[in-house]
Amino acid sequence: MDEKLPTGEEIPAELLEGIESSRIFIIAFSENYASFAWCLDELVKILECKKNGQIVLPIFYEIDLSVVHSQKGKYGEALKKHEQNFNMNKVQRWRVALAEAGNTRGWHYKKDYHQYPFIEEIFEEISEFVDITKSNQHGADSSEADINGERQMECEIRVLRIWDAVNTVNDNLISLDMILVDEEGKLLHASIKKNLAQHFRPLLNEGCMYVIKNFIVEEYTGKYRHVHNPQKILFKSTTSVSKINRLCHSIPQYQFELADYETIVSRCHDTTYLTGEYHLSFTCATKLYFNLDLPEVTRVRDK
């Protein structure tokens, strides 16, 4: 809290400039947060910056996020008081901002938590966004070597599919995953860690083409594979994504990895492949083999 800023005063221009130039915002929502008009003005400004790709990470300090989202309890009381002192349009902007912030993934600090491990958890997560060690040693423009020891090159790709990978037990986000196709028609699996997903999600859309730079290429180590390619792309905090607006016919609009009948049958009990990714291929292949009067297949099962 800025002790020099009187209650009810507008945010100084210097502070607004500081918000605009910031890359990451960590907002601590306490029980009395909504009582301060300038805090709410800051929140509105921060969420405006979020639309430009800046990262917003809230901390719900000894309160539930539903209190912020729905403006319950002291938040509701504070906003009713603000309606008596401020323009209704201004108060409505605050309400909308609080509702959006309350829907943003963040951290929950409870009374029985120890502060040190909680702060350590936050630091570990935001360290993905600010690569302090690399910046100090090599400078901001350093590029990383790929798995072959060569300098990484930029690549032009199209996003064919994008989805949230979630934990089936608690529905928590694991990562933001994509199937990409490059200029050679090769399918690639790309993954974005959950703490970076919020930053990259607004920048990526299915069907669109992009130039991506400064990413990591690694061998598949997970349990499942989405494409044949044995390597996958990992986004970093310093990965850049630029949309290609020009017409580009060299990148396929659609791409499939078709499988023959024997391969389909062999994968029915192979948990290495997520066969649902090949649903269209299955449909084409089974129809083909039925037409050839091969032995009947009762069902091709998605896993």
PDB file of C-alpha atoms in Angstrom:
ATOM      1  CA  MET A   1       0.000   0.000   0.000  1.00  0.00           C
ATOM      2  CA  ASP A   2       1.235   3.464  -0.865  1.00  0.00           C
ATOM      3  CA  GLU A   3       0.983   5.402   2.400  1.00  0.00           C
ATOM      4  CA  LYS A   4       1.610   8.680   0.542  1.00  0.00           C
ATOM      5  CA  LEU A   5      -1.584   8.340  -1.489  1.00  0.00           C
ATOM      6  CA  PRO A   6      -4.587   9.827   0.384  1.00  0.00           C
ATOM      7  CA  THR A   7      -7.806   7.824   0.410  1.00  0.00           C
ATOM      8  CA  GLY A   8     -10.049   8.765  -2.505  1.00  0.00           C
ATOM      9  CA  GLU A   9      -7.291  10.431  -4.537  1.00  0.00           C
ATOM     10  CA  GLU A  10      -6.682   9.575  -8.187  1.00  0.00           C
ATOM     11  CA  ILE A  11      -3.629   7.485  -9.037  1.00  0.00           C
ATOM     12  CA  PRO A  12      -0.659   9.727  -9.948  1.00  0.00           C
ATOM     13  CA  ALA A  13       0.535   9.656 -13.557  1.00  0.00           C
ATOM     14  CA  GLU A  14       3.909   8.271 -12.450  1.00  0.00           C
ATOM     15  CA  LEU A  15       2.230   5.237 -10.904  1.00  0.00           C
ATOM     16  CA  LEU A  16       0.121   4.665 -14.010  1.00  0.00           C
ATOM     17  CA  GLU A  17       3.279   4.749 -16.125  1.00  0.00           C
ATOM     18  CA  GLY A  18       4.859   2.245 -13.768  1.00  0.00           C
ATOM     19  CA  ILE A  19       1.893  -0.083 -14.212  1.00  0.00           C
ATOM     20  CA  GLU A  20       2.054   0.199 -18.009  1.00  0.00           C
ATOM     21  CA  SER A  21       5.774  -0.623 -18.058  1.00  0.00           C
ATOM     22  CA  SER A  22       5.465  -3.640 -15.737  1.00  0.00           C
ATOM     23  CA  ARG A  23       5.568  -7.173 -17.073  1.00  0.00           C
ATOM     24  CA  ILE A  24       4.050  -9.084 -14.150  1.00  0.00           C
ATOM     25  CA  PHE A  25       1.466  -7.992 -11.583  1.00  0.00           C
ATOM     26  CA  ILE A  26       0.961  -9.780  -8.285  1.00  0.00           C
ATOM     27  CA  ILE A  27      -2.220  -8.466  -6.669  1.00  0.00           C
ATOM     28  CA  ALA A  28      -2.884  -9.255  -3.011  1.00  0.00           C
ATOM     29  CA  PHE A  29      -6.621  -9.259  -2.303  1.00  0.00           C
ATOM     30  CA  SER A  30      -7.125  -8.814   1.423  1.00  0.00           C
ATOM     31  CA  GLU A  31     -10.356  -8.447   3.364  1.00  0.00           C
ATOM     32  CA  ASN A  32     -10.272  -4.638   3.131  1.00  0.00           C
ATOM     33  CA  TYR A  33      -8.901  -4.312  -0.424  1.00  0.00           C
ATOM     34  CA  ALA A  34     -12.173  -2.999  -1.875  1.00  0.00           C
ATOM     35  CA  SER A  35     -12.348  -0.215   0.713  1.00  0.00           C
ATOM     36  CA  PHE A  36      -9.609   1.718  -1.083  1.00  0.00           C
ATOM     37  CA  ALA A  37     -10.733   3.474  -4.251  1.00  0.00           C
ATOM     38  CA  TRP A  38      -7.192   3.841  -5.562  1.00  0.00           C
ATOM     39  CA  CYS A  39      -6.640   0.073  -5.218  1.00  0.00           C
ATOM     40  CA  LEU A  40      -9.668  -0.465  -7.424  1.00  0.00           C
ATOM     41  CA  ASP A  41      -8.429   2.113  -9.929  1.00  0.00           C
ATOM     42  CA  GLU A  42      -5.110   0.277 -10.049  1.00  0.00           C
ATOM     43  CA  LEU A  43      -6.926  -3.010 -10.611  1.00  0.00           C
ATOM     44  CA  VAL A  44      -8.848  -1.590 -13.583  1.00  0.00           C
ATOM     45  CA  LYS A  45      -5.603  -0.301 -15.100  1.00  0.00           C
ATOM     46  CA  ILE A  46      -3.789  -3.601 -14.492  1.00  0.00           C
ATOM     47  CA  LEU A  47      -6.527  -5.604 -16.205  1.00  0.00           C
ATOM     48  CA  GLU A  48      -6.341  -3.244 -19.172  1.00  0.00           C
ATOM     49  CA  CYS A  49      -2.630  -4.057 -19.415  1.00  0.00           C
ATOM     50  CA  LYS A  50      -3.448  -7.770 -19.214  1.00  0.00           C
ATOM     51  CA  LYS A  51      -5.079  -7.465 -22.646  1.00  0.00           C
ATOM     52  CA  ASN A  52      -1.655  -6.505 -24.022  1.00  0.00           C
ATOM     53  CA  GLY A  53      -0.092  -9.744 -22.809  1.00  0.00           C
ATOM     54  CA  GLN A  54       1.091  -8.599 -19.380  1.00  0.00           C
ATOM     55  CA  ILE A  55       0.701 -11.236 -16.682  1.00  0.00           C
ATOM     56  CA  VAL A  56      -1.670 -10.951 -13.715  1.00  0.00           C
ATOM     57  CA  LEU A  57      -1.239 -13.301 -10.738  1.00  0.00           C
ATOM     58  CA  PRO A  58      -3.607 -12.743  -7.781  1.00  0.00           C
ATOM     59  CA  ILE A  59      -3.119 -13.727  -4.168  1.00  0.00           C
ATOM     60  CA  PHE A  60      -6.305 -14.234  -2.159  1.00  0.00           C
ATOM     61  CA  TYR A  61      -5.086 -13.430   1.334  1.00  0.00           C
ATOM     62  CA  GLU A  62      -7.281 -15.143   3.942  1.00  0.00           C
ATOM     63  CA  ILE A  63     -10.367 -14.711   1.750  1.00  0.00           C
ATOM     64  CA  ASP A  64     -12.127 -16.911  -0.786  1.00  0.00           C
ATOM     65  CA  LEU A  65     -11.970 -15.912  -4.432  1.00  0.00           C
ATOM     66  CA  SER A  66     -15.801 -15.959  -4.542  1.00  0.00           C
ATOM     67  CA  VAL A  67     -15.765 -12.953  -2.201  1.00  0.00           C
ATOM     68  CA  VAL A  68     -13.802 -11.020  -4.819  1.00  0.00           C
ATOM     69  CA  HIS A  69     -15.700 -12.352  -7.823  1.00  0.00           C
ATOM     70  CA  SER A  70     -19.211 -11.876  -6.404  1.00  0.00           C
ATOM     71  CA  GLN A  71     -18.359  -8.907  -4.135  1.00  0.00           C
ATOM     72  CA  LYS A  72     -19.677 -10.540  -0.993  1.00  0.00           C
ATOM     73  CA  GLY A  73     -19.179  -9.501   2.624  1.00  0.00           C
ATOM     74  CA  LYS A  74     -16.918  -6.502   3.153  1.00  0.00           C
ATOM     75  CA  TYR A  75     -16.358  -6.189  -0.600  1.00  0.00           C
ATOM     76  CA  GLY A  76     -20.078  -5.677  -1.153  1.00  0.00           C
ATOM     77  CA  GLU A  77     -20.305  -3.254   1.758  1.00  0.00           C
ATOM     78  CA  ALA A  78     -17.350  -1.228   0.492  1.00  0.00           C
ATOM     79  CA  LEU A  79     -18.783  -0.923  -3.013  1.00  0.00           C
ATOM     80  CA  LYS A  80     -22.129   0.267  -1.677  1.00  0.00           C
ATOM     81  CA  LYS A  81     -20.299   3.024   0.203  1.00  0.00           C
ATOM     82  CA  HIS A  82     -18.361   3.911  -2.945  1.00  0.00           C
ATOM     83  CA  GLU A  83     -21.672   4.362  -4.790  1.00  0.00           C
ATOM     84  CA  GLN A  84     -22.404   7.283  -2.473  1.00  0.00           C
ATOM     85  CA  ASN A  85     -19.097   9.015  -3.207  1.00  0.00           C
ATOM     86  CA  PHE A  86     -18.223   8.132  -6.803  1.00  0.00           C
ATOM     87  CA  ASN A  87     -19.814   8.102 -10.241  1.00  0.00           C
ATOM     88  CA  MET A  88     -21.879   4.947 -10.802  1.00  0.00           C
ATOM     89  CA  ASN A  89     -20.040   4.173 -14.039  1.00  0.00           C
ATOM     90  CA  LYS A  90     -16.745   4.215 -12.151  1.00  0.00           C
ATOM     91  CA  VAL A  91     -18.084   1.878  -9.473  1.00  0.00           C
ATOM     92  CA  GLN A  92     -19.442  -0.437 -12.168  1.00  0.00           C
ATOM     93  CA  ARG A  93     -15.954  -0.618 -13.742  1.00  0.00           C
ATOM     94  CA  TRP A  94     -14.617  -1.634 -10.332  1.00  0.00           C
ATOM     95  CA  ARG A  95     -17.257  -4.354 -10.037  1.00  0.00           C
ATOM     96  CA  VAL A  96     -16.410  -5.753 -13.479  1.00  0.00           C
ATOM     97  CA  ALA A  97     -12.679  -5.702 -12.656  1.00  0.00           C
ATOM     98  CA  LEU A  98     -13.216  -7.542  -9.359  1.00  0.00           C
ATOM     99  CA  ALA A  99     -15.375 -10.156 -11.093  1.00  0.00           C
ATOM    100  CA  GLU A 100     -12.635 -10.763 -13.682  1.00  0.00           C
ATOM    101  CA  ALA A 101      -9.876 -10.897 -11.067  1.00  0.00           C
ATOM    102  CA  GLY A 102     -11.907 -13.353  -9.001  1.00  0.00           C
ATOM    103  CA  ASN A 103     -11.970 -15.694 -11.995  1.00  0.00           C
ATOM    104  CA  THR A 104      -8.194 -15.576 -12.452  1.00  0.00           C
ATOM    105  CA  ARG A 105      -6.083 -18.485 -11.259  1.00  0.00           C
ATOM    106  CA  GLY A 106      -3.896 -17.495  -8.332  1.00  0.00           C
ATOM    107  CA  TRP A 107      -2.769 -18.473  -4.847  1.00  0.00           C
ATOM    108  CA  HIS A 108      -4.839 -18.852  -1.694  1.00  0.00           C
ATOM    109  CA  TYR A 109      -3.187 -17.911   1.575  1.00  0.00           C
ATOM    110  CA  LYS A 110      -5.003 -19.338   4.611  1.00  0.00           C
ATOM    111  CA  LYS A 111      -4.536 -18.486   8.258  1.00  0.00           C
ATOM    112  CA  ASP A 112      -2.788 -21.749   9.100  1.00  0.00           C
ATOM    113  CA  TYR A 113      -0.196 -21.348   6.315  1.00  0.00           C
ATOM    114  CA  HIS A 114       3.436 -20.597   7.069  1.00  0.00           C
ATOM    115  CA  GLN A 115       4.520 -17.516   5.150  1.00  0.00           C
ATOM    116  CA  TYR A 116       7.992 -18.667   4.101  1.00  0.00           C
ATOM    117  CA  PRO A 117       6.968 -21.795   2.095  1.00  0.00           C
ATOM    118  CA  PHE A 118       4.048 -19.839   0.640  1.00  0.00           C
ATOM    119  CA  ILE A 119       6.368 -17.083  -0.604  1.00  0.00           C
ATOM    120  CA  GLU A 120       8.798 -19.727  -1.874  1.00  0.00           C
ATOM    121  CA  GLU A 121       5.988 -21.349  -3.886  1.00  0.00           C
ATOM    122  CA  ILE A 122       5.139 -17.995  -5.487  1.00  0.00           C
ATOM    123  CA  PHE A 123       8.780 -17.301  -6.298  1.00  0.00           C
ATOM    124  CA  GLU A 124       9.226 -20.692  -7.949  1.00  0.00           C
ATOM    125  CA  GLU A 125       6.210 -20.101 -10.148  1.00  0.00           C
ATOM    126  CA  ILE A 126       7.034 -16.563 -11.239  1.00  0.00           C
ATOM    127  CA  SER A 127      10.645 -17.574 -11.895  1.00  0.00           C
ATOM    128  CA  GLU A 128       9.290 -19.110 -15.110  1.00  0.00           C
ATOM    129  CA  PHE A 129       8.459 -15.579 -16.246  1.00  0.00           C
ATOM    130  CA  VAL A 130      11.647 -13.872 -15.195  1.00  0.00           C
ATOM    131  CA  ASP A 131      14.768 -15.794 -16.131  1.00  0.00           C
ATOM    132  CA  ILE A 132      17.023 -13.878 -13.755  1.00  0.00           C
ATOM    133  CA  THR A 133      20.088 -16.086 -14.041  1.00  0.00           C
ATOM    134  CA  LYS A 134      20.139 -16.131 -17.812  1.00  0.00           C
ATOM    135  CA  SER A 135      19.620 -12.366 -18.044  1.00  0.00           C
ATOM    136  CA  ASN A 136      22.543 -11.706 -15.714  1.00  0.00           C
ATOM    137  CA  GLN A 137      24.932 -14.101 -17.434  1.00  0.00           C
ATOM    138  CA  HIS A 138      24.074 -13.734 -21.095  1.00  0.00           C
ATOM    139  CA  GLY A 139      21.842 -10.704 -21.527  1.00  0.00           C
ATOM    140  CA  ALA A 140      18.222 -10.530 -22.587  1.00  0.00           C
ATOM    141  CA  ASP A 141      18.853 -11.403 -26.245  1.00  0.00           C
ATOM    142  CA  SER A 142      20.733 -14.640 -25.720  1.00  0.00           C
ATOM    143  CA  SER A 143      19.343 -17.651 -27.579  1.00  0.00           C
ATOM    144  CA  GLU A 144      19.357 -21.198 -26.329  1.00  0.00           C
ATOM    145  CA  ALA A 145      20.914 -24.183 -28.085  1.00  0.00           C
ATOM    146  CA  ASP A 146      18.586 -26.947 -29.203  1.00  0.00           C
ATOM    147  CA  ILE A 147      19.088 -30.649 -28.499  1.00  0.00           C
ATOM    148  CA  ASN A 148      21.616 -30.925 -31.316  1.00  0.00           C
ATOM    149  CA  GLY A 149      23.749 -28.128 -29.884  1.00  0.00           C
ATOM    150  CA  GLU A 150      22.776 -25.698 -32.646  1.00  0.00           C
ATOM    151  CA  ARG A 151      21.309 -22.256 -32.276  1.00  0.00           C
ATOM    152  CA  GLN A 152      17.550 -22.331 -32.239  1.00  0.00           C
ATOM    153  CA  MET A 153      15.897 -21.090 -35.403  1.00  0.00           C
ATOM    154  CA  GLU A 154      12.528 -19.454 -35.624  1.00  0.00           C
ATOM    155  CA  CYS A 155       9.787 -21.527 -37.223  1.00  0.00           C
ATOM    156  CA  GLU A 156       6.529 -20.777 -38.957  1.00  0.00           C
ATOM    157  CA  ILE A 157       3.627 -22.948 -37.874  1.00  0.00           C
ATOM    158  CA  ARG A 158      -0.144 -23.216 -37.879  1.00  0.00           C
ATOM    159  CA  VAL A 159      -2.080 -24.122 -34.743  1.00  0.00           C
ATOM    160  CA  LEU A 160      -4.349 -27.030 -35.662  1.00  0.00           C
ATOM    161  CA  ARG A 161      -5.677 -27.748 -32.216  1.00  0.00           C
ATOM    162  CA  ILE A 162      -5.326 -26.243 -28.746  1.00  0.00           C
ATOM    163  CA  TRP A 163      -6.688 -27.586 -25.457  1.00  0.00           C
ATOM    164  CA  ASP A 164      -6.297 -27.553 -21.686  1.00  0.00           C
ATOM    165  CA  ALA A 165      -4.602 -30.626 -20.243  1.00  0.00           C
ATOM    166  CA  VAL A 166      -6.218 -31.088 -16.828  1.00  0.00           C
ATOM    167  CA  ASN A 167      -5.849 -33.399 -13.863  1.00  0.00           C
ATOM    168  CA  THR A 168      -8.843 -35.755 -14.051  1.00  0.00           C
ATOM    169  CA  VAL A 169      -8.927 -36.059 -10.254  1.00  0.00           C
ATOM    170  CA  ASN A 170      -9.244 -32.391  -9.293  1.00  0.00           C
ATOM    171  CA  ASP A 171      -9.670 -30.624 -12.685  1.00  0.00           C
ATOM    172  CA  ASN A 172      -6.573 -28.496 -12.037  1.00  0.00           C
ATOM    173  CA  LEU A 173      -4.773 -27.244 -15.126  1.00  0.00           C
ATOM    174  CA  ILE A 174      -1.581 -29.136 -15.971  1.00  0.00           C
ATOM    175  CA  SER A 175      -0.598 -27.398 -19.188  1.00  0.00           C
ATOM    176  CA  LEU A 176      -1.868 -25.738 -22.351  1.00  0.00           C
ATOM    177  CA  ASP A 177      -1.190 -28.142 -25.233  1.00  0.00           C
ATOM    178  CA  MET A 178      -1.278 -27.773 -29.008  1.00  0.00           C
ATOM    179  CA  ILE A 179      -0.894 -29.719 -32.218  1.00  0.00           C
ATOM    180  CA  LEU A 180       1.089 -27.645 -34.729  1.00  0.00           C
ATOM    181  CA  VAL A 181       1.981 -28.165 -38.363  1.00  0.00           C
ATOM    182  CA  ASP A 182       5.067 -26.651 -39.969  1.00  0.00           C
ATOM    183  CA  GLU A 183       5.911 -25.704 -43.559  1.00  0.00           C
ATOM    184  CA  GLU A 184       6.986 -29.276 -44.341  1.00  0.00           C
ATOM    185  CA  GLY A 185       3.646 -30.650 -43.208  1.00  0.00           C
ATOM    186  CA  LYS A 186       5.143 -32.237 -40.086  1.00  0.00           C
ATOM    187  CA  LEU A 187       2.923 -32.440 -37.022  1.00  0.00           C
ATOM    188  CA  LEU A 188       4.384 -31.218 -33.750  1.00  0.00           C
ATOM    189  CA  HIS A 189       3.162 -31.396 -30.185  1.00  0.00           C
ATOM    190  CA  ALA A 190       3.757 -28.171 -28.229  1.00  0.00           C
ATOM    191  CA  SER A 191       3.189 -27.671 -24.528  1.00  0.00           C
ATOM    192  CA  ILE A 192       2.987 -24.595 -22.287  1.00  0.00           C
ATOM    193  CA  LYS A 193       3.340 -25.005 -18.526  1.00  0.00           C
ATOM    194  CA  LYS A 194       0.336 -23.986 -16.431  1.00  0.00           C
ATOM    195  CA  ASN A 195       2.061 -20.932 -14.974  1.00  0.00           C
ATOM    196  CA  LEU A 196       2.728 -19.609 -18.486  1.00  0.00           C
ATOM    197  CA  ALA A 197      -0.651 -20.567 -19.951  1.00  0.00           C
ATOM    198  CA  GLN A 198      -2.339 -17.344 -18.874  1.00  0.00           C
ATOM    199  CA  HIS A 199       0.253 -15.316 -20.769  1.00  0.00           C
ATOM    200  CA  PHE A 200       0.195 -17.268 -24.031  1.00  0.00           C
ATOM    201  CA  ARG A 201      -3.481 -18.280 -24.220  1.00  0.00           C
ATOM    202  CA  PRO A 202      -4.721 -14.920 -25.632  1.00  0.00           C
ATOM    203  CA  LEU A 203      -1.954 -14.964 -28.257  1.00  0.00           C
ATOM    204  CA  LEU A 204      -2.834 -18.321 -29.845  1.00  0.00           C
ATOM    205  CA  ASN A 205      -5.909 -19.421 -31.797  1.00  0.00           C
ATOM    206  CA  GLU A 206      -6.745 -22.549 -33.752  1.00  0.00           C
ATOM    207  CA  GLY A 207      -6.318 -22.188 -37.502  1.00  0.00           C
ATOM    208  CA  CYS A 208      -3.989 -19.188 -37.262  1.00  0.00           C
ATOM    209  CA  MET A 209      -0.329 -19.075 -38.346  1.00  0.00           C
ATOM    210  CA  TYR A 210       2.513 -17.795 -36.211  1.00  0.00           C
ATOM    211  CA  VAL A 211       6.240 -17.282 -36.068  1.00  0.00           C
ATOM    212  CA  ILE A 212       7.577 -18.673 -32.796  1.00  0.00           C
ATOM    213  CA  LYS A 213      11.077 -18.017 -31.498  1.00  0.00           C
ATOM    214  CA  ASN A 214      13.228 -19.021 -28.546  1.00  0.00           C
ATOM    215  CA  PHE A 215      11.622 -22.284 -27.467  1.00  0.00           C
ATOM    216  CA  ILE A 216      12.955 -25.610 -26.229  1.00  0.00           C
ATOM    217  CA  VAL A 217      12.942 -28.835 -28.261  1.00  0.00           C
ATOM    218  CA  GLU A 218      13.129 -32.030 -26.235  1.00  0.00           C
ATOM    219  CA  GLU A 219      12.523 -35.744 -26.565  1.00  0.00           C
ATOM    220  CA  TYR A 220       9.173 -37.109 -25.429  1.00  0.00           C
ATOM    221  CA  THR A 221       9.400 -38.280 -21.840  1.00  0.00           C
ATOM    222  CA  GLY A 222       5.733 -38.381 -20.870  1.00  0.00           C
ATOM    223  CA  LYS A 223       3.423 -41.363 -20.816  1.00  0.00           C
ATOM    224  CA  TYR A 224       1.369 -40.310 -23.838  1.00  0.00           C
ATOM    225  CA  ARG A 225       2.204 -39.182 -27.355  1.00  0.00           C
ATOM    226  CA  HIS A 226      -0.143 -37.082 -29.462  1.00  0.00           C
ATOM    227  CA  VAL A 227       1.748 -37.360 -32.778  1.00  0.00           C
ATOM    228  CA  HIS A 228       4.381 -39.658 -34.302  1.00  0.00           C
ATOM    229  CA  ASN A 229       7.135 -37.059 -33.954  1.00  0.00           C
ATOM    230  CA  PRO A 230       9.446 -38.207 -31.101  1.00  0.00           C
ATOM    231  CA  GLN A 231      10.244 -34.617 -30.124  1.00  0.00           C
ATOM    232  CA  LYS A 232       8.058 -31.886 -28.667  1.00  0.00           C
ATOM    233  CA  ILE A 233       8.226 -28.113 -28.302  1.00  0.00           C
ATOM    234  CA  LEU A 234       8.186 -26.458 -24.891  1.00  0.00           C
ATOM    235  CA  PHE A 235       7.395 -22.752 -24.544  1.00  0.00           C
ATOM    236  CA  LYS A 236       9.512 -20.657 -22.165  1.00  0.00           C
ATOM    237  CA  SER A 237       8.789 -17.333 -20.503  1.00  0.00           C
ATOM    238  CA  THR A 238      10.980 -15.717 -23.184  1.00  0.00           C
ATOM    239  CA  THR A 239       9.319 -17.472 -26.137  1.00  0.00           C
ATOM    240  CA  SER A 240       7.940 -14.938 -28.617  1.00  0.00           C
ATOM    241  CA  VAL A 241       4.804 -15.467 -30.690  1.00  0.00           C
ATOM    242  CA  SER A 242       4.037 -13.292 -33.725  1.00  0.00           C
ATOM    243  CA  LYS A 243       0.921 -13.790 -35.816  1.00  0.00           C
ATOM    244  CA  ILE A 244       1.363 -14.157 -39.585  1.00  0.00           C
ATOM    245  CA  ASN A 245      -1.260 -11.954 -41.234  1.00  0.00           C
ATOM    246  CA  ARG A 246      -0.071 -12.410 -44.823  1.00  0.00           C
ATOM    247  CA  LEU A 247      -1.322 -15.200 -47.058  1.00  0.00           C
ATOM    248  CA  CYS A 248       0.913 -18.219 -46.631  1.00  0.00           C
ATOM    249  CA  HIS A 249       0.054 -21.267 -48.716  1.00  0.00           C
ATOM    250  CA  SER A 250       3.163 -23.206 -47.710  1.00  0.00           C
ATOM    251  CA  ILE A 251       1.721 -24.173 -44.314  1.00  0.00           C
ATOM    252  CA  PRO A 252      -1.087 -26.746 -44.652  1.00  0.00           C
ATOM    253  CA  GLN A 253      -4.492 -25.763 -43.350  1.00  0.00           C
ATOM    254  CA  TYR A 254      -5.176 -29.342 -42.258  1.00  0.00           C
ATOM    255  CA  GLN A 255      -2.876 -32.280 -41.666  1.00  0.00           C
ATOM    256  CA  PHE A 256      -3.553 -35.850 -40.576  1.00  0.00           C
ATOM    257  CA  GLU A 257      -1.449 -38.857 -39.692  1.00  0.00           C
ATOM    258  CA  LEU A 258      -3.448 -41.655 -41.252  1.00  0.00           C
ATOM    259  CA  ALA A 259      -3.118 -45.140 -39.820  1.00  0.00           C
ATOM    260  CA  ASP A 260      -3.738 -48.459 -41.544  1.00  0.00           C
ATOM    261  CA  TYR A 261      -6.010 -51.154 -40.155  1.00  0.00           C
ATOM    262  CA  GLU A 262      -3.274 -53.147 -38.404  1.00  0.00           C
ATOM    263  CA  THR A 263      -1.937 -50.036 -36.677  1.00  0.00           C
ATOM    264  CA  ILE A 264      -5.412 -49.071 -35.460  1.00  0.00           C
ATOM    265  CA  VAL A 265      -6.031 -52.503 -33.986  1.00  0.00           C
ATOM    266  CA  SER A 266      -2.602 -52.584 -32.341  1.00  0.00           C
ATOM    267  CA  ARG A 267      -3.252 -49.244 -30.639  1.00  0.00           C
ATOM    268  CA  CYS A 268      -6.555 -50.262 -29.109  1.00  0.00           C
ATOM    269  CA  HIS A 269      -4.659 -51.618 -26.112  1.00  0.00           C
ATOM    270  CA  ASP A 270      -1.567 -49.429 -26.344  1.00  0.00           C
ATOM    271  CA  THR A 271      -1.758 -46.663 -23.729  1.00  0.00           C
ATOM    272  CA  THR A 272       1.284 -44.904 -25.188  1.00  0.00           C
ATOM    273  CA  TYR A 273      -0.888 -43.231 -27.838  1.00  0.00           C
ATOM    274  CA  LEU A 274      -3.924 -41.043 -27.239  1.00  0.00           C
ATOM    275  CA  THR A 275      -5.897 -42.636 -30.010  1.00  0.00           C
ATOM    276  CA  GLY A 276      -8.671 -40.085 -29.762  1.00  0.00           C
ATOM    277  CA  GLU A 277      -6.329 -37.712 -31.592  1.00  0.00           C
ATOM    278  CA  TYR A 278      -6.662 -40.029 -34.605  1.00  0.00           C
ATOM    279  CA  HIS A 279     -10.464 -40.216 -34.590  1.00  0.00           C
ATOM    280  CA  LEU A 280     -10.825 -38.971 -38.168  1.00  0.00           C
ATOM    281  CA  SER A 281      -8.080 -41.351 -39.316  1.00  0.00           C
ATOM    282  CA  PHE A 282      -9.924 -44.253 -37.689  1.00  0.00           C
ATOM    283  CA  THR A 283     -13.148 -43.335 -39.414  1.00  0.00           C
ATOM    284  CA  CYS A 284     -11.491 -43.182 -42.843  1.00  0.00           C
ATOM    285  CA  ALA A 285      -9.546 -46.392 -42.345  1.00  0.00           C
ATOM    286  CA  THR A 286     -12.449 -48.481 -41.031  1.00  0.00           C
ATOM    287  CA  LYS A 287     -14.677 -47.384 -43.902  1.00  0.00           C
ATOM    288  CA  LEU A 288     -11.953 -48.323 -46.368  1.00  0.00           C
ATOM    289  CA  TYR A 289     -11.544 -51.791 -44.955  1.00  0.00           C
ATOM    290  CA  PHE A 290     -15.289 -52.415 -44.766  1.00  0.00           C
ATOM    291  CA  ASN A 291     -15.493 -51.558 -48.460  1.00  0.00           C
ATOM    292  CA  LEU A 292     -12.843 -54.172 -49.134  1.00  0.00           C
ATOM    293  CA  ASP A 293     -14.916 -56.805 -47.291  1.00  0.00           C
ATOM    294  CA  LEU A 294     -12.247 -57.456 -44.702  1.00  0.00           C
ATOM    295  CA  PRO A 295     -13.220 -59.063 -41.350  1.00  0.00           C
ATOM    296  CA  GLU A 296     -15.753 -56.981 -39.488  1.00  0.00           C
ATOM    297  CA  VAL A 297     -14.519 -54.618 -36.806  1.00  0.00           C
ATOM    298  CA  THR A 298     -17.126 -54.211 -34.104  1.00  0.00           C
ATOM    299  CA  ARG A 299     -15.797 -50.984 -32.644  1.00  0.00           C
ATOM    300  CA  VAL A 300     -12.679 -48.855 -32.633  1.00  0.00           C
ATOM    301  CA  ARG A 301     -12.378 -47.613 -29.086  1.00  0.00           C
ATOM    302  CA  ASP A 302     -11.157 -44.155 -28.145  1.00  0.00           C
ATOM    303  CA  LYS A 303      -9.034 -44.054 -25.020  1.00  0.00           C
TER     304      LYS A 303
END
